[in-house]
Coordinates of C-alpha atoms in Angstrom, one line a residue:
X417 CA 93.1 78.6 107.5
X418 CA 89.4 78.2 105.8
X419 CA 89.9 76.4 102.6
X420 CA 88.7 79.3 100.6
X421 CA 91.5 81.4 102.1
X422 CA 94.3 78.1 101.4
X423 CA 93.1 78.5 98.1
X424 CA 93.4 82.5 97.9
X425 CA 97.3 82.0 99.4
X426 CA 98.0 79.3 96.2
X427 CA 96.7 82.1 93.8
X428 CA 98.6 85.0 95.4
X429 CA 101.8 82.6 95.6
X430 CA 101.1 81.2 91.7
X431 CA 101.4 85.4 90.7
X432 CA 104.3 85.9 92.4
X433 CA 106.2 84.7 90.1
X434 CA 105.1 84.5 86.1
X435 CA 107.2 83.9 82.7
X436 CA 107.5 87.0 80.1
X437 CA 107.6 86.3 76.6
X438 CA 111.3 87.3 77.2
X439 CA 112.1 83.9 78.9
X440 CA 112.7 85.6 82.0
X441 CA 110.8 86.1 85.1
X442 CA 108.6 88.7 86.4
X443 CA 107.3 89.0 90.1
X444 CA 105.1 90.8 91.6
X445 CA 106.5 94.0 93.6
X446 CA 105.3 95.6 96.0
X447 CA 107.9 97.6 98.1
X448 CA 105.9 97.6 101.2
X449 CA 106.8 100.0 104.1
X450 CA 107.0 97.7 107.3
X451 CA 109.3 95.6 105.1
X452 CA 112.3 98.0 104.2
X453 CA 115.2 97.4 106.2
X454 CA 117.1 100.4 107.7
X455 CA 120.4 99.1 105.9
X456 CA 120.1 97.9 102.4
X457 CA 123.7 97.1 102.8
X458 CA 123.1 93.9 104.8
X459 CA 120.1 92.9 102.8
X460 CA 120.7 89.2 102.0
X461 CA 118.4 87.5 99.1
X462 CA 116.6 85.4 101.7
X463 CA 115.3 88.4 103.5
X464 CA 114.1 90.2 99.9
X465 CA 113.6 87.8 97.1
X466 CA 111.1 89.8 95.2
X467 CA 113.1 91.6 93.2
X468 CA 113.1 93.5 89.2
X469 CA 114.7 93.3 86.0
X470 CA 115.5 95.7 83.2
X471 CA 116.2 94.3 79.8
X472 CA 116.2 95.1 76.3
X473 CA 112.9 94.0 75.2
X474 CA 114.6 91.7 72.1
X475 CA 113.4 88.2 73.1
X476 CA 116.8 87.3 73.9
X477 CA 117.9 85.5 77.1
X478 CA 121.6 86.5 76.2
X479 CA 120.7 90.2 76.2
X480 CA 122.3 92.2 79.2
X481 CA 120.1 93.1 82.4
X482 CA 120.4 94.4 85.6
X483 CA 118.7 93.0 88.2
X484 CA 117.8 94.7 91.7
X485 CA 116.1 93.8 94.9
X486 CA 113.0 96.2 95.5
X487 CA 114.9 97.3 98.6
X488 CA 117.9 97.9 96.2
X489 CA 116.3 99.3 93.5
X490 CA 114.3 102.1 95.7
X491 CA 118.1 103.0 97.2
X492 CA 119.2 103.4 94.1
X493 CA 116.3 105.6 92.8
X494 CA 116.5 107.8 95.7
X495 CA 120.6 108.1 95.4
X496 CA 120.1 109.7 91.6
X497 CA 117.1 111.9 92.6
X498 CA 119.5 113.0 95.1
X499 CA 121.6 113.7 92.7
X500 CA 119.6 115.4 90.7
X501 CA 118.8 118.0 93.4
X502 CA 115.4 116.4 94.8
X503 CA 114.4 113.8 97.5
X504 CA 112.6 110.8 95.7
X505 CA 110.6 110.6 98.9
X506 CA 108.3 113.8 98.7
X507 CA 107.7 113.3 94.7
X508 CA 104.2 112.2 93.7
X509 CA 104.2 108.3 93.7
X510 CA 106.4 108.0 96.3
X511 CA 105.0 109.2 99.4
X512 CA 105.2 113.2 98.5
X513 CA 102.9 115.7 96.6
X514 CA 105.7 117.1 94.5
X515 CA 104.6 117.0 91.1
X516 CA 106.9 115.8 88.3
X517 CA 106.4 118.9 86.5
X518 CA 108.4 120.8 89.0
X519 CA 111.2 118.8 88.4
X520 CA 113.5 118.5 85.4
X521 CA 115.8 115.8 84.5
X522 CA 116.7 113.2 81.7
X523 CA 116.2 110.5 84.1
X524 CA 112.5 111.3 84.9
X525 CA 111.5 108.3 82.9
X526 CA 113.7 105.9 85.5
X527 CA 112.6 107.8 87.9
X528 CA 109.0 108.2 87.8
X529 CA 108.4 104.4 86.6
X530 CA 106.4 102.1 88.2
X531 CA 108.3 99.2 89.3
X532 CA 106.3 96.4 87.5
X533 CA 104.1 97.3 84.9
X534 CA 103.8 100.1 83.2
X535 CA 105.1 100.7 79.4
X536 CA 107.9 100.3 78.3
X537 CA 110.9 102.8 78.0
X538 CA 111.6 103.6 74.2
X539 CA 115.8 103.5 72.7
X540 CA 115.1 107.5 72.3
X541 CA 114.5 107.4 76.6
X542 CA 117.6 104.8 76.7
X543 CA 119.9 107.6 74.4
X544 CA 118.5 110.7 76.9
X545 CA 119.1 108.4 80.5
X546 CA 122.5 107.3 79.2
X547 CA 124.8 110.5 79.7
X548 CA 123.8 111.5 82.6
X549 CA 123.6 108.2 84.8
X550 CA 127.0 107.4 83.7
X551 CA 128.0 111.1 84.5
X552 CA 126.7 110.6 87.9
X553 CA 128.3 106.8 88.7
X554 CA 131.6 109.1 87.7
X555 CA 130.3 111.7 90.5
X556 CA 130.0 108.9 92.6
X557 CA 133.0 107.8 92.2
X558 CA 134.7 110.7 93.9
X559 CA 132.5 110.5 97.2
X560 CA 134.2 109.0 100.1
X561 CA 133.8 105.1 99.8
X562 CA 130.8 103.2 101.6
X563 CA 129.3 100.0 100.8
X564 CA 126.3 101.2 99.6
X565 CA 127.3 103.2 97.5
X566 CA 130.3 101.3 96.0
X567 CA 127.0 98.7 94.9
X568 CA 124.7 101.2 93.6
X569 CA 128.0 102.2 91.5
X570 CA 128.3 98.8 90.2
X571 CA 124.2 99.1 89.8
X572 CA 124.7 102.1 87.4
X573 CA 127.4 100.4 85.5
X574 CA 125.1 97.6 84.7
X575 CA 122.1 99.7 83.8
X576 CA 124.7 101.9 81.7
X577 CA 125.1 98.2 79.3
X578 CA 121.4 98.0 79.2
X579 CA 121.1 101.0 77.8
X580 CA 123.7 101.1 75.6
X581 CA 122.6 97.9 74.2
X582 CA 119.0 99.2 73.8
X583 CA 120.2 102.2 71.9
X584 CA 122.5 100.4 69.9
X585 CA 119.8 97.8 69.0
X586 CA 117.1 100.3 69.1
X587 CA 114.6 98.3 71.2
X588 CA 112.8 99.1 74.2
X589 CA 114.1 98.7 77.6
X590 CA 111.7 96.5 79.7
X591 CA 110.8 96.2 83.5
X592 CA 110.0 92.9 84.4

């Protein structure tokens, strides 16, 4: 490798991963194509260690979160936009030319979020998201069992605290 490029890899590898103000960690995501396993199932952290958080924006270590591979995360944005009617695949931003306009539900501002980056979803998003993701885990619920979806039910349960506690606390829920 040409020592200009050795130098470029340090950088990229520096950004991976950087401290929020929150005392947690944010890395940079990219959900690339050639990179998705077939089975999210048997994902192990080694194969995808870039990964997200949501948190209360508070400052507070303690706070509740729920954490996700990208992998993981992207399975479990497609499984609510499936149940919401629509395929998360041919929406605008994820691989489609759907616009989001043509599609109505309260959990358009999960949905249609950028993994990293982005602003910030207010308590008044939290207080709209909360019924109906916890009306869906209970959907969920009644589906024949598979591991998958037994963990993105577990996934929902967590981000169900999160945004509970951001209501509750009125702050914004944060995606580092």
């Amino acid at each position: 490798m040409a020592p200009d490029a050795a130098g470029s890899a340090d950088k990229i590898r520096k950004r991976r991963l950087r401290p929020t103000w929150a005392g947690r960690t944010r890395r940079s995501i990219r959900l690339r194509a050639w990179h998705v396993p077939a089975d999210p199932v048997r994902l192990t952290d080694e194969e995808d260690p870039v990964g997200l958080i949501l948190c209360p924006d508070d400052g507070d270590n303690s706070s509740p979160d729920a954490t996700w591979s990208c992998v993981r995360f992207h399975a479990f944005r497609k499984r609510l936009a499936r149940a919401e009617g629509f395929a998360l695949d041919e929406m605008w931003g994820f691989g489609g030319d759907r616009p989001w306009s043509e599609v109505s539900t309260s959990l358009e501002p999960l949905l249609d979020h950028p993994d990293v980056c982005g602003d910030n979803l207010s308590a008044a998003d939290c207080a709209a998201m909360l019924p109906r993701l916890e009306a869906i885990a209970g959907e969920w619920l009644e589906e024949p069992a598979e591991p998958l979806l037994q963990q993105l039910i577990e996934d929902a349960r967590r981000l169900t605290v999160v945004l509970r506690f951001c209501v509750d606390e009125d702050v914004e829920l944060l995606f580092a």
